[in-house]
PDB file of C-alpha atoms and ligand atoms in Angstrom:
ATOM      1  CA  MET A 249       0.100   0.046  -0.038  1.00 48.00           C
ATOM      2  CA  SER A 250       1.653   3.844  -0.601  1.00 60.00           C
ATOM      3  CA  ARG A 251       2.583   5.514   2.031  1.00 79.00           C
ATOM      4  CA  PHE A 252       1.982   8.416   0.321  1.00 89.00           C
ATOM      5  CA  GLN A 253      -1.838   8.098  -0.394  1.00 87.00           C
ATOM      6  CA  GLN A 254      -2.844  11.526  -0.374  1.00 87.00           C
ATOM      7  CA  ALA A 255       0.149  12.651  -2.886  1.00 93.00           C
ATOM      8  CA  ARG A 256      -0.759  15.058  -5.151  1.00 93.00           C
ATOM      9  CA  PHE A 257       0.519  17.817  -7.689  1.00 93.00           C
ATOM     10  CA  LEU A 258       0.697  21.372  -6.361  1.00 95.00           C
ATOM     11  CA  ILE A 259       2.136  23.638  -8.857  1.00 94.00           C
ATOM     12  CA  SER A 260       4.573  24.108 -11.613  1.00 93.00           C
ATOM     13  CA  ALA A 261       6.681  26.917 -10.334  1.00 94.00           C
ATOM     14  CA  ALA A 262       7.965  29.568 -13.208  1.00 91.00           C
ATOM     15  CA  ALA A 263       9.313  31.876 -10.371  1.00 93.00           C
ATOM     16  CA  PRO A 264       9.451  31.687  -6.879  1.00 95.00           C
ATOM     17  CA  ALA A 265       6.935  33.705  -5.773  1.00 96.00           C
ATOM     18  CA  GLN A 266       4.734  30.917  -7.478  1.00 97.00           C
ATOM     19  CA  PHE A 267       6.584  28.550  -4.611  1.00 97.00           C
ATOM     20  CA  PRO A 268       4.173  27.014  -1.924  1.00 98.00           C
ATOM     21  CA  ALA A 269       4.934  29.043   1.547  1.00 98.00           C
ATOM     22  CA  ASP A 270       8.168  28.176   3.163  1.00 98.00           C
ATOM     23  CA  SER A 271       6.759  26.166   5.867  1.00 98.00           C
ATOM     24  CA  GLY A 272       6.914  22.772   6.716  1.00 98.00           C
ATOM     25  CA  ALA A 273       9.317  20.272   4.856  1.00 98.00           C
ATOM     26  CA  GLU A 274      10.427  19.761   1.701  1.00 98.00           C
ATOM     27  CA  VAL A 275      12.548  17.369  -0.204  1.00 98.00           C
ATOM     28  CA  ALA A 276      14.122  18.051  -3.715  1.00 97.00           C
ATOM     29  CA  PHE A 277      14.631  15.757  -6.218  1.00 97.00           C
ATOM     30  CA  ALA A 278      17.771  16.236  -9.117  1.00 95.00           C
ATOM     31  CA  GLY A 279      19.737  14.234 -11.569  1.00 94.00           C
ATOM     32  CA  ARG A 280      20.876  14.265 -15.299  1.00 92.00           C
ATOM     33  CA  SER A 281      18.204  14.359 -17.477  1.00 88.00           C
ATOM     34  CA  ASN A 282      17.431  10.443 -18.501  1.00 92.00           C
ATOM     35  CA  ALA A 283      18.397   9.270 -15.041  1.00 95.00           C
ATOM     36  CA  GLY A 284      15.516   7.712 -14.167  1.00 96.00           C
ATOM     37  CA  LYS A 285      14.196  10.563 -11.699  1.00 95.00           C
ATOM     38  CA  SER A 286      10.397  10.718 -12.793  1.00 94.00           C
ATOM     39  CA  SER A 287      10.433   6.632 -12.611  1.00 95.00           C
ATOM     40  CA  ALA A 288      12.134   6.876  -9.251  1.00 96.00           C
ATOM     41  CA  ILE A 289       9.733   9.721  -8.289  1.00 96.00           C
ATOM     42  CA  ASN A 290       6.669   7.341  -9.133  1.00 94.00           C
ATOM     43  CA  ALA A 291       8.118   4.154  -7.905  1.00 95.00           C
ATOM     44  CA  ILE A 292       8.993   5.705  -4.352  1.00 96.00           C
ATOM     45  CA  VAL A 293       5.660   7.894  -3.615  1.00 94.00           C
ATOM     46  CA  LYS A 294       3.811   5.135  -5.337  1.00 88.00           C
ATOM     47  CA  ARG A 295       1.235   7.411  -7.657  1.00 80.00           C
ATOM     48  CA  HIS A 296       1.562   6.231 -11.112  1.00 74.00           C
ATOM     49  CA  GLY A 297       2.308   9.063 -13.475  1.00 75.00           C
ATOM     50  CA  LEU A 298       2.559  11.398 -10.829  1.00 80.00           C
ATOM     51  CA  ALA A 299       5.906  12.561 -12.238  1.00 75.00           C
ATOM     52  CA  ARG A 300       4.541  12.235 -15.346  1.00 75.00           C
ATOM     53  CA  THR A 301       3.672  16.058 -14.934  1.00 65.00           C
ATOM     54  CA  SER A 302       6.862  17.148 -15.005  1.00 68.00           C
ATOM     55  CA  LYS A 303       7.636  16.090 -18.310  1.00 71.00           C
ATOM     56  CA  LEU A 304       4.663  17.854 -20.054  1.00 68.00           C
ATOM     57  CA  PRO A 305       5.830  20.031 -22.398  1.00 67.00           C
ATOM     58  CA  GLY A 306       6.925  23.373 -21.034  1.00 63.00           C
ATOM     59  CA  ARG A 307       7.042  22.026 -17.726  1.00 64.00           C
ATOM     60  CA  THR A 308      10.842  20.392 -18.060  1.00 68.00           C
ATOM     61  CA  ARG A 309      12.298  23.913 -17.014  1.00 75.00           C
ATOM     62  CA  LEU A 310      10.114  24.385 -14.384  1.00 87.00           C
ATOM     63  CA  LEU A 311      10.234  23.226 -10.530  1.00 93.00           C
ATOM     64  CA  ASN A 312       7.152  21.184  -9.831  1.00 94.00           C
ATOM     65  CA  PHE A 313       6.119  20.954  -6.383  1.00 96.00           C
ATOM     66  CA  PHE A 314       3.673  17.806  -4.944  1.00 96.00           C
ATOM     67  CA  GLU A 315       2.102  17.520  -1.882  1.00 96.00           C
ATOM     68  CA  LEU A 316       2.854  14.067  -0.209  1.00 96.00           C
ATOM     69  CA  ALA A 317       1.286  14.758   2.970  1.00 95.00           C
ATOM     70  CA  PRO A 318      -0.371  17.966   4.542  1.00 95.00           C
ATOM     71  CA  GLY A 319       2.766  20.254   5.046  1.00 96.00           C
ATOM     72  CA  LYS A 320       5.620  17.957   3.228  1.00 97.00           C
ATOM     73  CA  ARG A 321       6.348  18.237  -0.133  1.00 98.00           C
ATOM     74  CA  LEU A 322       8.576  16.808  -2.901  1.00 97.00           C
ATOM     75  CA  VAL A 323      10.165  19.270  -5.351  1.00 97.00           C
ATOM     76  CA  ASP A 324      11.032  17.928  -9.026  1.00 95.00           C
ATOM     77  CA  LEU A 325      14.003  19.898 -10.242  1.00 93.00           C
ATOM     78  CA  PRO A 326      14.311  20.264 -13.965  1.00 87.00           C
ATOM     79  CA  GLY A 327      16.850  17.260 -15.208  1.00 87.00           C
ATOM     80  CA  TYR A 328      20.525  18.753 -15.894  1.00 80.00           C
ATOM     81  CA  GLY A 329      23.376  17.845 -18.251  1.00 75.00           C
ATOM     82  CA  TYR A 330      21.872  18.071 -21.578  1.00 63.00           C
ATOM     83  CA  ALA A 331      24.827  19.704 -23.730  1.00 57.00           C
ATOM     84  CA  SER A 332      22.336  20.882 -25.925  1.00 57.00           C
ATOM     85  CA  ALA A 333      20.140  23.261 -23.508  1.00 62.00           C
ATOM     86  CA  PRO A 334      20.528  26.989 -24.313  1.00 67.00           C
ATOM     87  CA  GLU A 335      22.283  29.547 -21.944  1.00 72.00           C
ATOM     88  CA  SER A 336      18.688  30.899 -22.165  1.00 70.00           C
ATOM     89  CA  GLU A 337      17.191  27.799 -20.402  1.00 68.00           C
ATOM     90  CA  ARG A 338      19.895  27.718 -17.657  1.00 70.00           C
ATOM     91  CA  LEU A 339      19.327  31.520 -17.084  1.00 74.00           C
ATOM     92  CA  THR A 340      15.730  30.943 -16.725  1.00 74.00           C
ATOM     93  CA  TRP A 341      16.213  27.957 -14.147  1.00 78.00           C
ATOM     94  CA  GLN A 342      19.358  29.316 -12.018  1.00 84.00           C
ATOM     95  CA  PRO A 343      17.393  31.861 -10.055  1.00 88.00           C
ATOM     96  CA  LEU A 344      14.437  28.894  -9.238  1.00 89.00           C
ATOM     97  CA  ILE A 345      17.003  26.527  -7.910  1.00 90.00           C
ATOM     98  CA  ASP A 346      18.948  29.572  -5.826  1.00 93.00           C
ATOM     99  CA  ALA A 347      15.488  30.406  -4.469  1.00 96.00           C
ATOM    100  CA  LEU A 348      14.591  26.602  -3.784  1.00 96.00           C
ATOM    101  CA  LYS A 349      18.041  26.401  -1.837  1.00 95.00           C
ATOM    102  CA  ALA A 350      17.302  29.153   0.486  1.00 96.00           C
ATOM    103  CA  ARG A 351      13.974  27.986   1.703  1.00 97.00           C
ATOM    104  CA  GLN A 352      13.855  27.001   5.284  1.00 97.00           C
ATOM    105  CA  CYS A 353      11.436  24.350   4.495  1.00 98.00           C
ATOM    106  CA  LEU A 354      14.306  22.196   2.358  1.00 98.00           C
ATOM    107  CA  ARG A 355      14.966  19.107   4.394  1.00 98.00           C
ATOM    108  CA  GLY A 356      17.632  17.518   1.692  1.00 98.00           C
ATOM    109  CA  LEU A 357      18.204  16.524  -1.735  1.00 98.00           C
ATOM    110  CA  PHE A 358      17.904  13.116  -3.457  1.00 98.00           C
ATOM    111  CA  LEU A 359      20.415  13.028  -6.346  1.00 98.00           C
ATOM    112  CA  ILE A 360      18.980  10.465  -9.007  1.00 98.00           C
ATOM    113  CA  VAL A 361      22.166   8.963 -10.777  1.00 97.00           C
ATOM    114  CA  ASP A 362      22.582   5.907 -13.643  1.00 97.00           C
ATOM    115  CA  VAL A 363      24.225   3.566 -12.051  1.00 97.00           C
ATOM    116  CA  ARG A 364      26.066   2.636 -15.413  1.00 96.00           C
ATOM    117  CA  ARG A 365      27.214   6.238 -15.778  1.00 94.00           C
ATOM    118  CA  GLY A 366      27.898   6.954 -12.064  1.00 94.00           C
ATOM    119  CA  VAL A 367      28.659  10.390 -10.350  1.00 94.00           C
ATOM    120  CA  THR A 368      29.326  12.449 -12.776  1.00 92.00           C
ATOM    121  CA  ALA A 369      31.023  15.954 -12.896  1.00 90.00           C
ATOM    122  CA  GLY A 370      27.289  17.738 -13.309  1.00 87.00           C
ATOM    123  CA  ASP A 371      26.072  15.722  -9.998  1.00 92.00           C
ATOM    124  CA  ALA A 372      29.259  16.463  -7.998  1.00 93.00           C
ATOM    125  CA  GLY A 373      28.700  20.198  -9.108  1.00 90.00           C
ATOM    126  CA  LEU A 374      24.852  20.363  -8.049  1.00 91.00           C
ATOM    127  CA  ILE A 375      26.348  18.961  -4.512  1.00 94.00           C
ATOM    128  CA  GLU A 376      29.121  21.735  -4.307  1.00 93.00           C
ATOM    129  CA  TRP A 377      26.549  24.148  -5.124  1.00 91.00           C
ATOM    130  CA  LEU A 378      23.892  23.131  -1.918  1.00 93.00           C
ATOM    131  CA  ASP A 379      24.654  23.938   1.309  1.00 93.00           C
ATOM    132  CA  PRO A 380      27.061  21.981   2.873  1.00 93.00           C
ATOM    133  CA  ALA A 381      24.733  21.781   6.318  1.00 93.00           C
ATOM    134  CA  GLN A 382      21.997  20.439   3.796  1.00 96.00           C
ATOM    135  CA  ARG A 383      21.689  16.443   3.300  1.00 98.00           C
ATOM    136  CA  VAL A 384      21.939  14.330   0.088  1.00 98.00           C
ATOM    137  CA  HIS A 385      21.115  11.479  -0.859  1.00 98.00           C
ATOM    138  CA  VAL A 386      21.910   9.048  -3.944  1.00 98.00           C
ATOM    139  CA  LEU A 387      20.092   6.355  -5.804  1.00 98.00           C
ATOM    140  CA  LEU A 388      22.290   4.791  -8.005  1.00 98.00           C
ATOM    141  CA  SER A 389      18.989   4.348 -10.405  1.00 98.00           C
ATOM    142  CA  LYS A 390      18.778   1.273 -13.156  1.00 98.00           C
ATOM    143  CA  ALA A 391      20.480  -1.014 -10.582  1.00 98.00           C
ATOM    144  CA  ASP A 392      18.630  -3.936 -12.329  1.00 98.00           C
ATOM    145  CA  LYS A 393      21.117  -3.374 -15.506  1.00 98.00           C
ATOM    146  CA  LEU A 394      23.781  -4.739 -13.389  1.00 96.00           C
ATOM    147  CA  GLY A 395      24.230  -7.960 -12.111  1.00 94.00           C
ATOM    148  CA  ARG A 396      24.521  -8.473  -7.723  1.00 93.00           C
ATOM    149  CA  GLY A 397      28.715  -8.516  -7.538  1.00 95.00           C
ATOM    150  CA  GLU A 398      28.973  -5.563 -10.368  1.00 96.00           C
ATOM    151  CA  GLY A 399      26.389  -3.349  -8.582  1.00 96.00           C
ATOM    152  CA  LEU A 400      27.699  -3.802  -5.090  1.00 96.00           C
ATOM    153  CA  ARG A 401      31.086  -2.574  -6.594  1.00 96.00           C
ATOM    154  CA  THR A 402      29.581   0.269  -8.100  1.00 96.00           C
ATOM    155  CA  LEU A 403      27.828   1.338  -4.641  1.00 97.00           C
ATOM    156  CA  ARG A 404      31.323   0.773  -3.192  1.00 97.00           C
ATOM    157  CA  ALA A 405      32.843   2.857  -5.634  1.00 96.00           C
ATOM    158  CA  ALA A 406      30.604   5.987  -5.469  1.00 96.00           C
ATOM    159  CA  SER A 407      30.564   5.699  -1.486  1.00 97.00           C
ATOM    160  CA  ALA A 408      33.828   6.168  -1.921  1.00 96.00           C
ATOM    161  CA  GLN A 409      33.599   9.221  -4.423  1.00 95.00           C
ATOM    162  CA  LEU A 410      30.953  10.780  -2.383  1.00 96.00           C
ATOM    163  CA  GLU A 411      33.753  11.012   0.816  1.00 93.00           C
ATOM    164  CA  GLY A 412      30.868  10.851   3.428  1.00 94.00           C
ATOM    165  CA  ARG A 413      29.258  13.831   1.778  1.00 96.00           C
ATOM    166  CA  ALA A 414      26.046  11.918   0.828  1.00 98.00           C
ATOM    167  CA  THR A 415      24.060   8.334   1.492  1.00 98.00           C
ATOM    168  CA  VAL A 416      24.205   5.910  -1.530  1.00 98.00           C
ATOM    169  CA  GLN A 417      22.193   3.180  -2.287  1.00 98.00           C
ATOM    170  CA  LEU A 418      21.313   0.764  -5.241  1.00 98.00           C
ATOM    171  CA  PHE A 419      17.766   1.617  -6.539  1.00 98.00           C
ATOM    172  CA  SER A 420      15.596   0.190  -9.404  1.00 98.00           C
ATOM    173  CA  ALA A 421      11.997   1.369 -10.510  1.00 97.00           C
ATOM    174  CA  LEU A 422      11.720  -1.533 -12.733  1.00 96.00           C
ATOM    175  CA  ASN A 423      12.096  -4.464  -9.927  1.00 97.00           C
ATOM    176  CA  GLY A 424      11.607  -2.040  -6.629  1.00 97.00           C
ATOM    177  CA  ALA A 425      14.867  -3.070  -5.439  1.00 97.00           C
ATOM    178  CA  GLY A 426      16.029  -0.160  -2.960  1.00 98.00           C
ATOM    179  CA  VAL A 427      12.256   1.293  -3.212  1.00 97.00           C
ATOM    180  CA  PRO A 428      11.953   0.780   0.648  1.00 97.00           C
ATOM    181  CA  GLU A 429      15.033   2.141   1.827  1.00 98.00           C
ATOM    182  CA  ALA A 430      14.283   5.343  -0.220  1.00 98.00           C
ATOM    183  CA  GLN A 431      11.069   5.665   1.332  1.00 97.00           C
ATOM    184  CA  ASP A 432      12.567   5.223   4.783  1.00 97.00           C
ATOM    185  CA  VAL A 433      14.966   7.978   4.091  1.00 98.00           C
ATOM    186  CA  LEU A 434      12.329  10.279   2.512  1.00 98.00           C
ATOM    187  CA  VAL A 435       9.963   9.566   5.344  1.00 97.00           C
ATOM    188  CA  GLY A 436      12.679  10.357   7.757  1.00 97.00           C
ATOM    189  CA  TRP A 437      13.822  13.768   6.798  1.00 98.00           C
ATOM    190  CA  LEU A 438      10.188  14.876   6.153  1.00 97.00           C
ATOM    191  CA  ALA A 439       9.330  13.896   9.447  1.00 95.00           C
TER     192      ALA A 439
HETATM  193  P1  GDP B 196      14.338  11.418 -16.026  1.00 86.83           P
HETATM  194  O1  GDP B 196      14.524  12.091 -17.394  1.00 86.83           O
HETATM  195  O2  GDP B 196      15.444  11.196 -15.190  1.00 86.83           O
HETATM  196  O3  GDP B 196      12.832  11.809 -15.387  1.00 86.83           O
HETATM  197  O4  GDP B 196      14.135   9.749 -16.321  1.00 86.83           O
HETATM  198  P2  GDP B 196      12.751   8.712 -16.229  1.00 86.83           P
HETATM  199  O5  GDP B 196      12.526   8.154 -15.101  1.00 86.83           O
HETATM  200  O6  GDP B 196      11.929   9.479 -17.920  1.00 86.83           O
HETATM  201  O7  GDP B 196      13.508   7.403 -17.483  1.00 86.83           O
HETATM  202  C1  GDP B 196      14.144   7.337 -18.622  1.00 86.83           C
HETATM  203  C2  GDP B 196      14.706   6.166 -19.153  1.00 86.83           C
HETATM  204  O8  GDP B 196      15.176   5.083 -18.122  1.00 86.83           O
HETATM  205  C3  GDP B 196      13.215   5.550 -19.693  1.00 86.83           C
HETATM  206  O9  GDP B 196      13.438   4.959 -21.038  1.00 86.83           O
HETATM  207  C4  GDP B 196      12.968   4.869 -18.596  1.00 86.83           C
HETATM  208  O10 GDP B 196      12.001   3.884 -18.742  1.00 86.83           O
HETATM  209  C5  GDP B 196      14.269   3.833 -18.048  1.00 86.83           C
HETATM  210  N1  GDP B 196      14.298   3.657 -16.411  1.00 86.83           N
HETATM  211  C6  GDP B 196      14.334   4.230 -15.578  1.00 86.83           C
HETATM  212  N2  GDP B 196      13.955   3.851 -14.637  1.00 86.83           N
HETATM  213  C7  GDP B 196      14.372   2.571 -14.697  1.00 86.83           C
HETATM  214  C8  GDP B 196      14.959   1.106 -13.967  1.00 86.83           C
HETATM  215  O11 GDP B 196      14.909   1.307 -12.505  1.00 86.83           O
HETATM  216  N3  GDP B 196      15.707   0.342 -14.573  1.00 86.83           N
HETATM  217  C9  GDP B 196      15.515   0.173 -16.014  1.00 86.83           C
HETATM  218  N4  GDP B 196      15.969  -0.780 -16.548  1.00 86.83           N
HETATM  219  N5  GDP B 196      15.043   1.274 -16.658  1.00 86.83           N
HETATM  220  C10 GDP B 196      14.674   2.407 -16.169  1.00 86.83           C
END
């Protein structure tokens, strides 16, 4: 059964003025485009198609807010890493994520990383940009693509690379591996 039965889409914000009030608790989800972020959100929240909203044309560069329970929100950040993303787009959403970072209600960041790609310079840059006091949890997504041994080796390598700055786990939206663990972290942060 879903632990987030009341989950619902709130708003696609194009400007900080449209953000929900800075109260309660909020957790941000970020990752390179195609890392599996939308699939991860849907698997964790178990409301199929919830994060599809973020993929509607015109919404991919916006911050999409979902309410998981009263006063507890998830924020879906625009995917990054497309070399083709024009500078003008980046200039649109940089103020948005800067404003998000400044929110009192922000409890941490879930970073979705394709297990076959590992933590990239873009991922590391995002972690560095974040307040050092802010928690980061990395989901090594699409873990079903690797065998068990290889998955564990990748997990150890990512853990070493993150040097204690973030917690990290294997995750698969496809076969559900790591979903309860990710839910526990999210619920704990939002508590
Ligand atoms: P986003 O751009 O980061 O939101 O990524 P999506 O969730 O849209 O996923 C990108 C692609 O990866 C899609 O083709 C998904 O079907 C695939 N994908 C996502 N999660 C998994 C997973 O756990 N396992 C596998 N094998 N494929 C996945």
